[in-house]
Structures are given as C-alpha cells and as structure tokens.
Amino acid sequence: MSNAGDLSGRFIVVGVSGGIAAYKAVEVCRQLVDAGAHVAPIMTPDAERFIGKTTLSALCSEPVHTSLWDDASPIPHTRLGQRADLIVVAPATARVIAAYAAGMSDDLLTATLIATVAPVVVCPAMHTEMWEHPAVQHNISTLRSRGVHIVDPEDGRLAGGDIGRGRLAAPESIVAAVRRVLAPTQSKLAGRHVVVSAGGTREPIDAVRVIANRSSGKQGHAIAVEASRRGASVTLVTTADFTPVSGVRVVCVETAAEMKSAIDAAATSADVVIMTAAVADFRPVPIAEGKWKKEDGVPPIVLEPTPDILAGLGAAKRPGQVLVGFAAETSNLVENAKGKLARKNLDIVVANDVSQPKVGFGHDTNAVTIVTKSATHNVPLADKHTVAAHVLDSVEQSLHPTQEHP
Ligand code: C5P
C-alpha cells in the first residue's frame, strides 16, 4: 500500500547533529518530503562537518537553519518549536541527548527542542561504548519518562569499522516511527480517566523511622506516561519523585492509609485503576508521639494489617470499570496471579518474578506475565516503558466497547 501524501499538511522539524550517520538524515528528509510533509531542517555546527548545508536545503521544504542568530526571523527556535507538529532528531549524539535531558539550550536544535510542546522522536547514534555508558542510558531514560519517543539504535557496522550496537536506525524505521506518533489516536483510553498508583509506601514506626520496601515507582510512572500519551486523563498517586508530564495529575502520598484515601477519591470517576504500588501489608502500631529514644530500649514494634486498597475497589467495582493489580512473586507466577485475580475481583493481574535478574523493584527493565480471566501473555525482559505499553494494550482489550466514549 502506498503512503504517498499521508503526511501532507504536517510541519516536521528534522534536527541533525554531528555524527557520521548524519548522511542518513538526508534520506529521512527525502522520505518525509515524499510523504507530503513540510520539512524544516536544523543542523548543529558539528553536523556541518559531516554533510553539506546545500544538500539538506535542496531536499527539504525550506533552507536549513543552523544558528539562533543568523536566521531571517529573530527567534527561530520559538518559531520552529511552535510551528512543529513533530520534531525528529536523527542522528542524536550523546551531547544533544544530554543537553536535551538537562534542559540546556546551547544551539538552535536544543533551544528548539526545549521551546516545543510537539511530540519529539529521538534517534540516537553513537559508538557502542558511548551508547552503553550509564550517563547516556540515564539521559535516555529521563527523556522516555518525559514522553519522548526513542527509536533505539541498531546492531551493525559503526564508524571506523567497529561492529556493535549504536548504528542509527534505518531511515524507513525512523519515518515509520514518525508516522506512528502522528497517527490519530485510536486508543480506547482517549478521554478516559486512568488512576495509577506507584512506589512503595512508608509506614512510620515513630516520628523519624519507617518500614519501607524496595519499590522505585518506575513501572507505575511509565504506565502513567503511556496512558497520558494515549489520550487518557491520568491521576498518579505516588510515593516517589515524578518529573511532571502534561496530562498527569500527581498526588504525593507516603503511607498505605494516605494512598487509600487518594485512590478511593480518584476511583469514583475512574474508568481504569492500575495498582502498581507496593503497598505495605502491615504497619506498626504507633509506639511514640516523637522519636523513640535509644535509652528507652528496643522498641516494642507490633504490626497491624493495612487495608487492602485494591480488594476494596474490587468489592465496590462499577460495571465497565477495569481494575489491574500487580503481583511480585518468586514462584508459581501464573497460579498465584489467577488466585489474586479471583480473590480481589480484578480484570488483569501483572505478575513479575522478582527473583529473576533485572526484573521488578528498582530496575529500569521488567519481565511480566499479564494474566486476564481468559488469557496469559508473556512480556520478555524489556524497558519499563515497553512493559507499560503491553499492560495498557491489555487494559484496552478489557474495556468494554459499549463503555466507549463517543
Ligand atoms: O495480594 P497482594 O498484596 O500481593 O496484591 C498485590 C496488589 O494489591 C498490588 O496491585 C498492590 O498495589 C495491591 N495492594 C493494595 N493494598 C494493599 C496491598 C496490596 O491495593 N494493602
């Protein structure tokens, strides 16, 4: 099937930074122009060491922009940032990725990235050692958590003859990602209210000490970002720091009791509730008003059960509401998940085997089994944003079509 003209009327800024893969940006621009888009190219000063300005100017819909200062319009970054329907950065070097993640605007490309509210697609390209450096991975993860789309680099031949991960994705893959991001949202979540809990609760022992757990909140935050990207209005009830994202209302809590009252309040209008949080099952009975002193001896800590938030929601579930629970297990994953599904009156249980490497608490990656009443679906080890997309695909399948908004 031909895609000719399917991007007509779209204003796309293509940012090219200084890597050997800059030559592939020429092909990306050409394919976008062929699809009918208006393509405005930006080059960083180092990109000019790899390809000529004339090439991009000749192929694109307007001459290449290179500087904050010598453009015909006095503030090119805001003009380009505001007009853009989408910005794609290909190739994105470690420097551009770091500047964007840190909010630094030291050239026209990074200034434009910070001056836009349009969706952004970042296509990294660099040597394997650089791609795998913790600083680069941290910056990529920061960008993902803000809703930036990343087109992962591929394995293959790199500059200087080395072979490994880091090669810019093929122009066809980059253009396909642009099309996916610009496609009108077909999501059943558009216009719905999705409530997500995240993080581990902290239950006070006295005024300074708590009982906590190892949950980082990363999986819940990734689900909130993805739900917002699909057009849902999201309430995120979290115990962990969360970088603000448009479309996500954040309620910060600490204890299971605070989480329960925030979730219960939000759930009255929720179409979907996803309890990703690791809620304490037990909390200490208060032992002191202030701090329990060392001189007072070993504290007499007695635990009492916390309310099960999700079971409460399950008991009061409205027709059409979808409830999702998480289950951190170390054995009998599917069997335990099915038990939880029935016991708490849930629609979906997302089970992870936290005894496996790189799975669950604290990691940027996860591997899960999604269990519904009628099916189980394995999601192999992937970053938590990919896992979030699978969980929400499953939620969309559970949303009853008759409940759809117009
Ligand atoms: O039965 P279990 O506690 O393992 O169930 C885990 C699921 O229940 C998670 O989704 C968790 O967020 C939720 N939960 C809850 N309230 C609790 C304990 C767990 O909502 N007190």
Short mmCIF file of C-alpha atoms and ligand atoms in Angstrom, two decimals:
data_model
loop_
_atom_site.label_atom_id
_atom_site.label_comp_id
_atom_site.label_asym_id
_atom_site.label_seq_id
_atom_site.Cartn_x
_atom_site.Cartn_y
_atom_site.Cartn_z
CA MET A 1 0.00 0.00 0.00
CA SER A 2 1.34 3.44 -0.88
CA ASN A 3 1.79 6.04 1.84
CA ALA A 4 2.30 8.87 -0.67
CA GLY A 5 0.96 12.15 0.65
CA ASP A 6 -0.15 10.78 4.03
CA LEU A 7 1.91 13.39 5.90
CA SER A 8 0.67 16.34 3.87
CA GLY A 9 -0.08 19.41 5.95
CA ARG A 10 2.35 18.25 8.66
CA PHE A 11 5.19 20.58 9.69
CA ILE A 12 8.12 18.42 10.71
CA VAL A 13 11.41 19.75 12.06
CA VAL A 14 14.32 17.40 11.39
CA GLY A 15 17.27 18.03 13.71
CA VAL A 16 20.62 16.71 12.53
CA SER A 17 23.52 16.54 14.96
CA GLY A 18 27.18 15.81 14.38
CA GLY A 19 27.65 12.11 13.86
CA ILE A 20 28.81 10.08 10.89
CA ALA A 21 25.19 8.90 10.49
CA ALA A 22 24.19 12.46 9.51
CA TYR A 23 24.24 11.31 5.88
CA LYS A 24 21.23 9.10 6.63
CA ALA A 25 19.25 12.18 7.71
CA VAL A 26 19.23 13.19 4.06
CA GLU A 27 17.20 10.07 3.26
CA VAL A 28 14.89 10.65 6.26
CA CYS A 29 14.17 14.18 4.97
CA ARG A 30 13.59 12.94 1.45
CA GLN A 31 11.10 10.28 2.57
CA LEU A 32 9.22 12.80 4.75
CA VAL A 33 9.02 15.28 1.86
CA ASP A 34 7.85 12.48 -0.46
CA ALA A 35 5.09 11.71 2.05
CA GLY A 36 3.89 15.32 1.72
CA ALA A 37 5.31 16.82 4.93
CA HIS A 38 6.73 20.33 5.14
CA VAL A 39 10.25 19.59 6.39
CA ALA A 40 12.28 22.28 8.17
CA PRO A 41 15.85 21.10 8.77
CA ILE A 42 18.11 22.21 11.61
CA MET A 43 21.81 21.32 11.72
CA THR A 44 24.12 21.66 14.70
CA PRO A 45 27.52 23.23 13.95
CA ASP A 46 29.19 19.79 14.09
CA ALA A 47 26.64 18.27 11.68
CA GLU A 48 28.10 20.60 9.07
CA ARG A 49 31.40 18.68 9.34
CA PHE A 50 29.62 15.58 8.01
CA ILE A 51 27.14 16.82 5.38
CA GLY A 52 26.74 19.99 3.39
CA LYS A 53 24.01 22.51 4.14
CA THR A 54 23.19 22.69 0.44
CA THR A 55 22.15 19.03 0.35
CA LEU A 56 19.52 19.45 3.08
CA SER A 57 18.38 22.86 1.84
CA ALA A 58 17.85 21.48 -1.64
CA LEU A 59 15.90 18.43 -0.45
CA CYS A 60 13.78 19.98 2.27
CA SER A 61 10.89 22.42 2.18
CA GLU A 62 12.90 25.39 3.45
CA PRO A 63 16.58 26.29 3.77
CA VAL A 64 18.50 24.67 6.58
CA HIS A 65 18.62 26.54 9.92
CA THR A 66 21.91 26.48 11.77
CA SER A 67 22.03 29.29 14.26
CA LEU A 68 19.97 31.14 16.82
CA TRP A 69 21.40 34.37 15.43
CA ASP A 70 21.68 34.46 11.64
CA ASP A 71 18.16 33.34 10.70
CA ALA A 72 15.87 35.77 8.84
CA SER A 73 13.48 35.63 11.79
CA PRO A 74 14.96 36.89 15.09
CA ILE A 75 13.78 33.98 17.26
CA PRO A 76 13.94 30.88 15.05
CA HIS A 77 13.78 28.39 17.92
CA THR A 78 10.36 29.54 19.11
CA ARG A 79 9.04 29.87 15.57
CA LEU A 80 10.17 26.35 14.69
CA GLY A 81 9.22 24.89 18.08
CA GLN A 82 5.72 26.39 17.99
CA ARG A 83 5.00 25.52 14.35
CA ALA A 84 6.22 21.94 14.58
CA ASP A 85 3.71 19.10 14.57
CA LEU A 86 6.66 16.88 15.41
CA ILE A 87 10.43 17.14 15.83
CA VAL A 88 12.67 14.23 14.90
CA VAL A 89 16.36 14.25 15.82
CA ALA A 90 18.38 11.93 13.59
CA PRO A 91 21.11 11.24 14.37
CA ALA A 92 21.04 12.30 18.02
CA THR A 93 24.53 12.39 19.52
CA ALA A 94 25.30 11.80 23.20
CA ARG A 95 25.82 15.56 23.56
CA VAL A 96 22.42 16.53 22.13
CA ILE A 97 20.70 13.85 24.22
CA ALA A 98 22.47 15.11 27.38
CA ALA A 99 21.66 18.77 26.67
CA TYR A 100 18.00 17.96 25.97
CA ALA A 101 17.70 15.84 29.13
CA ALA A 102 19.31 18.61 31.19
CA GLY A 103 17.22 21.38 29.60
CA MET A 104 20.27 23.14 28.15
CA SER A 105 19.75 25.22 25.03
CA ASP A 106 23.22 25.99 23.71
CA ASP A 107 22.45 25.75 20.00
CA LEU A 108 19.43 26.15 17.73
CA LEU A 109 18.50 22.45 17.84
CA THR A 110 18.47 22.10 21.63
CA ALA A 111 16.77 25.51 22.02
CA THR A 112 14.03 24.38 19.61
CA LEU A 113 13.60 21.08 21.48
CA ILE A 114 13.05 22.98 24.71
CA ALA A 115 10.76 25.53 23.05
CA THR A 116 8.27 22.96 21.77
CA VAL A 117 5.27 21.08 23.13
CA ALA A 118 5.11 18.93 19.97
CA PRO A 119 5.96 15.24 20.18
CA VAL A 120 9.67 14.53 19.81
CA VAL A 121 11.30 11.45 18.27
CA VAL A 122 14.96 10.99 19.22
CA CYS A 123 17.08 8.57 17.16
CA PRO A 124 20.42 8.02 18.91
CA ALA A 125 23.56 7.03 17.02
CA MET A 126 26.97 6.57 18.59
CA HIS A 127 29.67 4.03 19.35
CA THR A 128 28.61 1.04 21.48
CA GLU A 129 30.72 2.15 24.46
CA MET A 130 29.06 5.57 24.43
CA TRP A 131 25.55 4.13 23.99
CA GLU A 132 26.10 1.79 26.93
CA HIS A 133 27.59 4.45 29.21
CA PRO A 134 25.44 4.87 32.32
CA ALA A 135 25.20 8.64 31.76
CA VAL A 136 23.78 8.17 28.26
CA GLN A 137 21.39 5.44 29.43
CA HIS A 138 20.28 7.65 32.31
CA ASN A 139 19.59 10.55 29.94
CA ILE A 140 17.64 8.28 27.58
CA SER A 141 15.59 7.04 30.48
CA THR A 142 14.92 10.64 31.60
CA LEU A 143 13.71 11.52 28.11
CA ARG A 144 11.50 8.42 27.92
CA SER A 145 9.97 9.29 31.30
CA ARG A 146 9.02 12.70 29.85
CA GLY A 147 7.19 11.06 26.96
CA VAL A 148 9.93 11.48 24.33
CA HIS A 149 9.85 8.70 21.73
CA ILE A 150 13.18 6.90 21.31
CA VAL A 151 14.00 4.94 18.16
CA ASP A 152 16.65 2.58 19.51
CA PRO A 153 19.92 2.25 17.59
CA GLU A 154 20.60 -0.99 15.75
CA ASP A 155 23.46 -3.50 15.77
CA GLY A 156 25.82 -3.16 12.85
CA ARG A 157 28.89 -1.55 11.37
CA LEU A 158 29.94 1.67 13.09
CA ALA A 159 32.37 4.42 12.16
CA GLY A 160 35.97 3.19 11.93
CA GLY A 161 34.90 -0.37 11.08
CA ASP A 162 33.79 -1.41 14.57
CA ILE A 163 30.72 -3.59 14.82
CA GLY A 164 28.16 -3.33 17.62
CA ARG A 165 25.04 -1.60 18.89
CA GLY A 166 24.80 2.10 18.18
CA ARG A 167 24.14 2.38 14.46
CA LEU A 168 21.37 4.84 13.58
CA ALA A 169 18.08 3.05 12.85
CA ALA A 170 17.27 2.71 9.15
CA PRO A 171 15.57 5.79 7.61
CA GLU A 172 12.47 3.63 6.92
CA SER A 173 12.23 2.75 10.66
CA ILE A 174 12.60 6.42 11.61
CA VAL A 175 9.91 7.54 9.18
CA ALA A 176 7.65 4.69 10.38
CA ALA A 177 8.10 5.93 13.97
CA VAL A 178 7.16 9.46 12.85
CA ARG A 179 4.01 8.09 11.19
CA ARG A 180 3.09 6.09 14.34
CA VAL A 181 3.46 9.15 16.56
CA LEU A 182 1.44 11.38 14.21
CA ALA A 183 -1.31 8.82 13.59
CA PRO A 184 -4.60 9.97 15.10
CA THR A 185 -5.06 8.20 18.40
CA GLN A 186 -7.16 5.08 18.05
CA SER A 187 -6.78 4.33 21.71
CA LYS A 188 -9.82 3.35 23.74
CA LEU A 189 -8.13 5.19 26.59
CA ALA A 190 -8.57 8.59 24.89
CA GLY A 191 -10.82 10.73 27.07
CA ARG A 192 -10.91 8.14 29.89
CA HIS A 193 -9.83 8.70 33.48
CA VAL A 194 -7.00 6.34 34.43
CA VAL A 195 -5.79 6.16 38.03
CA VAL A 196 -2.32 4.71 38.64
CA SER A 197 -0.57 4.06 41.95
CA ALA A 198 3.22 3.87 42.13
CA GLY A 199 6.08 3.42 44.56
CA GLY A 200 6.39 1.74 47.92
CA THR A 201 4.53 3.00 50.96
CA ARG A 202 6.43 4.07 54.08
CA GLU A 203 4.80 3.23 57.40
CA PRO A 204 6.00 5.18 60.44
CA ILE A 205 7.45 3.40 63.45
CA ASP A 206 7.92 6.70 65.29
CA ALA A 207 8.45 10.32 64.22
CA VAL A 208 11.64 9.52 62.26
CA ARG A 209 11.71 5.82 61.40
CA VAL A 210 9.68 3.95 58.81
CA ILE A 211 9.11 0.47 57.45
CA ALA A 212 9.57 0.73 53.68
CA ASN A 213 10.11 -1.52 50.68
CA ARG A 214 12.31 -1.51 47.58
CA SER A 215 9.75 -0.28 45.02
CA SER A 216 11.11 2.66 42.96
CA GLY A 217 7.83 3.75 41.32
CA LYS A 218 9.41 3.46 37.83
CA GLN A 219 6.89 0.95 36.44
CA GLY A 220 3.88 2.94 37.67
CA HIS A 221 5.34 6.18 36.36
CA ALA A 222 5.93 4.59 32.94
CA ILE A 223 2.29 3.44 32.88
CA ALA A 224 1.08 6.95 33.78
CA VAL A 225 3.18 8.50 30.98
CA GLU A 226 1.98 5.94 28.42
CA ALA A 227 -1.69 6.33 29.44
CA SER A 228 -1.39 10.09 29.05
CA ARG A 229 0.26 9.63 25.67
CA ARG A 230 -2.78 7.55 24.62
CA GLY A 231 -5.06 10.47 25.45
CA ALA A 232 -6.25 9.47 28.94
CA SER A 233 -6.50 11.96 31.77
CA VAL A 234 -4.32 10.39 34.42
CA THR A 235 -4.24 10.65 38.20
CA LEU A 236 -0.95 9.30 39.53
CA VAL A 237 -0.86 8.57 43.26
CA THR A 238 2.79 8.06 44.08
CA THR A 239 5.29 7.87 46.91
CA ALA A 240 8.23 8.55 44.57
CA ASP A 241 9.60 11.67 42.82
CA PHE A 242 7.98 12.10 39.41
CA THR A 243 9.04 14.51 36.66
CA PRO A 244 5.85 16.41 35.70
CA VAL A 245 4.25 15.34 32.41
CA SER A 246 1.31 17.12 30.79
CA GLY A 247 -1.95 15.23 31.25
CA VAL A 248 -0.82 13.60 34.51
CA ARG A 249 -2.18 14.96 37.81
CA VAL A 250 0.15 13.89 40.61
CA VAL A 251 -0.93 13.22 44.19
CA CYS A 252 2.00 12.58 46.54
CA VAL A 253 1.43 10.23 49.46
CA GLU A 254 3.53 8.32 51.95
CA THR A 255 1.52 5.70 53.86
CA ALA A 256 -0.95 2.99 52.83
CA ALA A 257 -3.72 4.96 54.58
CA GLU A 258 -2.89 8.14 52.59
CA MET A 259 -2.70 6.12 49.40
CA LYS A 260 -6.09 4.55 50.13
CA SER A 261 -7.86 7.86 50.62
CA ALA A 262 -6.26 9.38 47.46
CA ILE A 263 -7.06 6.29 45.35
CA ASP A 264 -10.60 5.94 46.69
CA ALA A 265 -11.30 9.62 45.94
CA ALA A 266 -9.93 9.35 42.40
CA ALA A 267 -11.55 5.95 41.73
CA THR A 268 -15.08 7.36 41.96
CA SER A 269 -14.62 8.80 38.46
CA ALA A 270 -12.05 6.28 37.19
CA ASP A 271 -12.59 4.08 34.15
CA VAL A 272 -9.38 2.19 34.94
CA VAL A 273 -7.40 1.75 38.17
CA ILE A 274 -3.90 0.29 37.94
CA MET A 275 -2.39 -0.53 41.33
CA THR A 276 1.31 -0.74 40.56
CA ALA A 277 2.32 0.40 44.04
CA ALA A 278 3.91 -1.92 46.55
CA VAL A 279 1.54 -1.17 49.41
CA ALA A 280 2.67 -2.36 52.84
CA ASP A 281 0.55 -5.26 54.05
CA PHE A 282 1.38 -4.45 57.69
CA ARG A 283 2.13 -1.23 59.54
CA PRO A 284 3.48 -0.63 63.03
CA VAL A 285 1.03 0.26 65.75
CA PRO A 286 2.27 3.74 66.86
CA ILE A 287 4.82 3.41 69.68
CA ALA A 288 5.63 7.05 70.45
CA GLU A 289 4.46 10.58 69.70
CA GLY A 290 8.01 11.74 68.89
CA LYS A 291 11.23 9.77 68.39
CA TRP A 292 11.67 6.51 70.31
CA LYS A 293 14.92 7.05 72.30
CA LYS A 294 17.77 4.54 72.28
CA GLU A 295 17.86 4.78 76.07
CA ASP A 296 14.26 3.54 76.17
CA GLY A 297 15.48 0.15 74.94
CA VAL A 298 14.41 -2.00 71.99
CA PRO A 299 11.08 -0.63 70.68
CA PRO A 300 8.06 -2.90 71.16
CA ILE A 301 7.04 -2.90 67.48
CA VAL A 302 3.71 -4.58 66.92
CA LEU A 303 2.29 -4.77 63.39
CA GLU A 304 -1.32 -4.48 62.32
CA PRO A 305 -2.75 -5.14 58.83
CA THR A 306 -3.26 -2.25 56.42
CA PRO A 307 -6.47 -2.03 54.40
CA ASP A 308 -6.18 -3.80 51.04
CA ILE A 309 -6.92 -0.89 48.70
CA LEU A 310 -7.36 -2.98 45.57
CA ALA A 311 -9.56 -5.61 47.24
CA GLY A 312 -11.77 -2.74 48.46
CA LEU A 313 -12.04 -1.38 44.92
CA GLY A 314 -12.74 -4.89 43.61
CA ALA A 315 -15.60 -5.32 46.08
CA ALA A 316 -17.12 -1.98 45.01
CA LYS A 317 -16.32 -2.27 41.28
CA ARG A 318 -18.66 -0.37 38.95
CA PRO A 319 -19.82 -2.05 35.72
CA GLY A 320 -17.30 -1.35 32.99
CA GLN A 321 -14.52 -0.27 35.36
CA VAL A 322 -11.24 -2.12 34.77
CA LEU A 323 -9.09 -3.00 37.78
CA VAL A 324 -5.46 -4.04 37.40
CA GLY A 325 -3.32 -5.49 40.18
CA PHE A 326 0.38 -6.24 40.27
CA ALA A 327 1.89 -9.31 41.86
CA ALA A 328 5.55 -9.57 42.80
CA GLU A 329 6.19 -13.31 43.04
CA THR A 330 9.16 -15.61 43.41
CA SER A 331 7.40 -18.85 42.32
CA ASN A 332 4.17 -20.20 40.73
CA LEU A 333 3.66 -16.92 38.88
CA VAL A 334 0.55 -17.70 36.85
CA GLU A 335 -1.18 -19.81 39.51
CA ASN A 336 -0.74 -17.09 42.15
CA ALA A 337 -1.83 -14.38 39.70
CA LYS A 338 -5.02 -16.30 38.86
CA GLY A 339 -5.75 -16.68 42.58
CA LYS A 340 -5.32 -12.91 43.09
CA LEU A 341 -7.49 -12.14 40.07
CA ALA A 342 -10.40 -14.09 41.57
CA ARG A 343 -9.83 -13.12 45.23
CA LYS A 344 -9.71 -9.36 44.58
CA ASN A 345 -12.29 -9.34 41.74
CA LEU A 346 -9.72 -7.95 39.24
CA ASP A 347 -9.71 -7.89 35.44
CA ILE A 348 -5.95 -8.12 34.98
CA VAL A 349 -3.01 -9.19 37.14
CA VAL A 350 0.51 -8.28 36.02
CA ALA A 351 2.86 -10.76 37.64
CA ASN A 352 6.61 -10.48 37.77
CA ASP A 353 9.13 -12.96 39.09
CA VAL A 354 11.26 -10.66 41.22
CA SER A 355 13.83 -13.41 41.82
CA GLN A 356 14.98 -13.03 38.16
CA PRO A 357 17.87 -10.67 37.27
CA LYS A 358 16.87 -7.16 36.08
CA VAL A 359 13.20 -7.78 36.90
CA GLY A 360 11.00 -5.67 39.15
CA PHE A 361 11.94 -3.40 42.05
CA GLY A 362 14.38 -0.60 41.25
CA HIS A 363 15.42 -1.74 37.77
CA ASP A 364 14.73 0.13 34.52
CA THR A 365 13.69 -3.20 32.99
CA ASN A 366 10.98 -5.70 33.78
CA ALA A 367 9.63 -9.04 32.53
CA VAL A 368 6.00 -9.80 33.25
CA THR A 369 3.17 -12.20 32.65
CA ILE A 370 -0.15 -10.47 32.06
CA VAL A 371 -2.99 -12.66 33.32
CA THR A 372 -6.64 -11.98 32.47
CA LYS A 373 -9.69 -14.17 33.04
CA SER A 374 -9.30 -15.69 29.59
CA ALA A 375 -5.62 -15.43 28.63
CA THR A 376 -2.00 -15.16 29.75
CA HIS A 377 0.57 -13.14 27.84
CA ASN A 378 4.33 -13.16 28.49
CA VAL A 379 6.29 -9.94 28.03
CA PRO A 380 10.01 -10.84 27.95
CA LEU A 381 12.67 -8.59 29.54
CA ALA A 382 12.18 -5.05 28.21
CA ASP A 383 12.41 -1.48 29.48
CA LYS A 384 9.54 -0.46 31.74
CA HIS A 385 8.02 1.82 29.08
CA THR A 386 7.65 -1.14 26.72
CA VAL A 387 6.10 -3.18 29.53
CA ALA A 388 3.74 -0.25 30.25
CA ALA A 389 2.57 -0.31 26.61
CA HIS A 390 1.79 -4.05 26.88
CA VAL A 391 -0.15 -3.56 30.12
CA LEU A 392 -2.22 -0.75 28.55
CA ASP A 393 -2.84 -2.82 25.39
CA SER A 394 -4.33 -5.43 27.68
CA VAL A 395 -6.40 -2.79 29.53
CA GLU A 396 -7.76 -1.56 26.19
CA GLN A 397 -8.83 -5.11 25.33
CA SER A 398 -10.67 -5.34 28.66
CA LEU A 399 -12.51 -2.02 28.27
CA HIS A 400 -15.99 -2.92 27.17
CA PRO A 401 -16.79 -1.46 23.72
CA THR A 402 -20.24 -0.32 24.89
CA GLN A 403 -18.49 1.76 27.52
CA GLU A 404 -16.53 3.68 24.88
CA HIS A 405 -16.77 7.40 24.83
CA PRO A 406 -18.09 8.96 21.61
O1 C5P B 1 -2.22 -9.71 47.43
P1 C5P B 1 -1.09 -8.77 47.20
O2 C5P B 1 -0.93 -7.82 48.34
O3 C5P B 1 0.20 -9.39 46.80
O4 C5P B 1 -1.59 -7.91 45.93
C1 C5P B 1 -0.78 -7.01 45.32
C2 C5P B 1 -1.65 -5.99 44.60
O5 C5P B 1 -2.57 -5.44 45.54
C3 C5P B 1 -0.85 -4.81 44.06
O6 C5P B 1 -1.50 -4.35 42.90
C4 C5P B 1 -0.94 -3.79 45.18
O7 C5P B 1 -0.80 -2.47 44.70
C5 C5P B 1 -2.31 -4.06 45.76
N1 C5P B 1 -2.39 -3.84 47.21
C6 C5P B 1 -3.30 -2.92 47.71
N2 C5P B 1 -3.40 -2.71 49.06
C7 C5P B 1 -2.61 -3.39 49.92
C8 C5P B 1 -1.70 -4.35 49.43
C9 C5P B 1 -1.61 -4.56 48.06
O8 C5P B 1 -4.01 -2.30 46.92
N3 C5P B 1 -2.71 -3.16 51.21
#
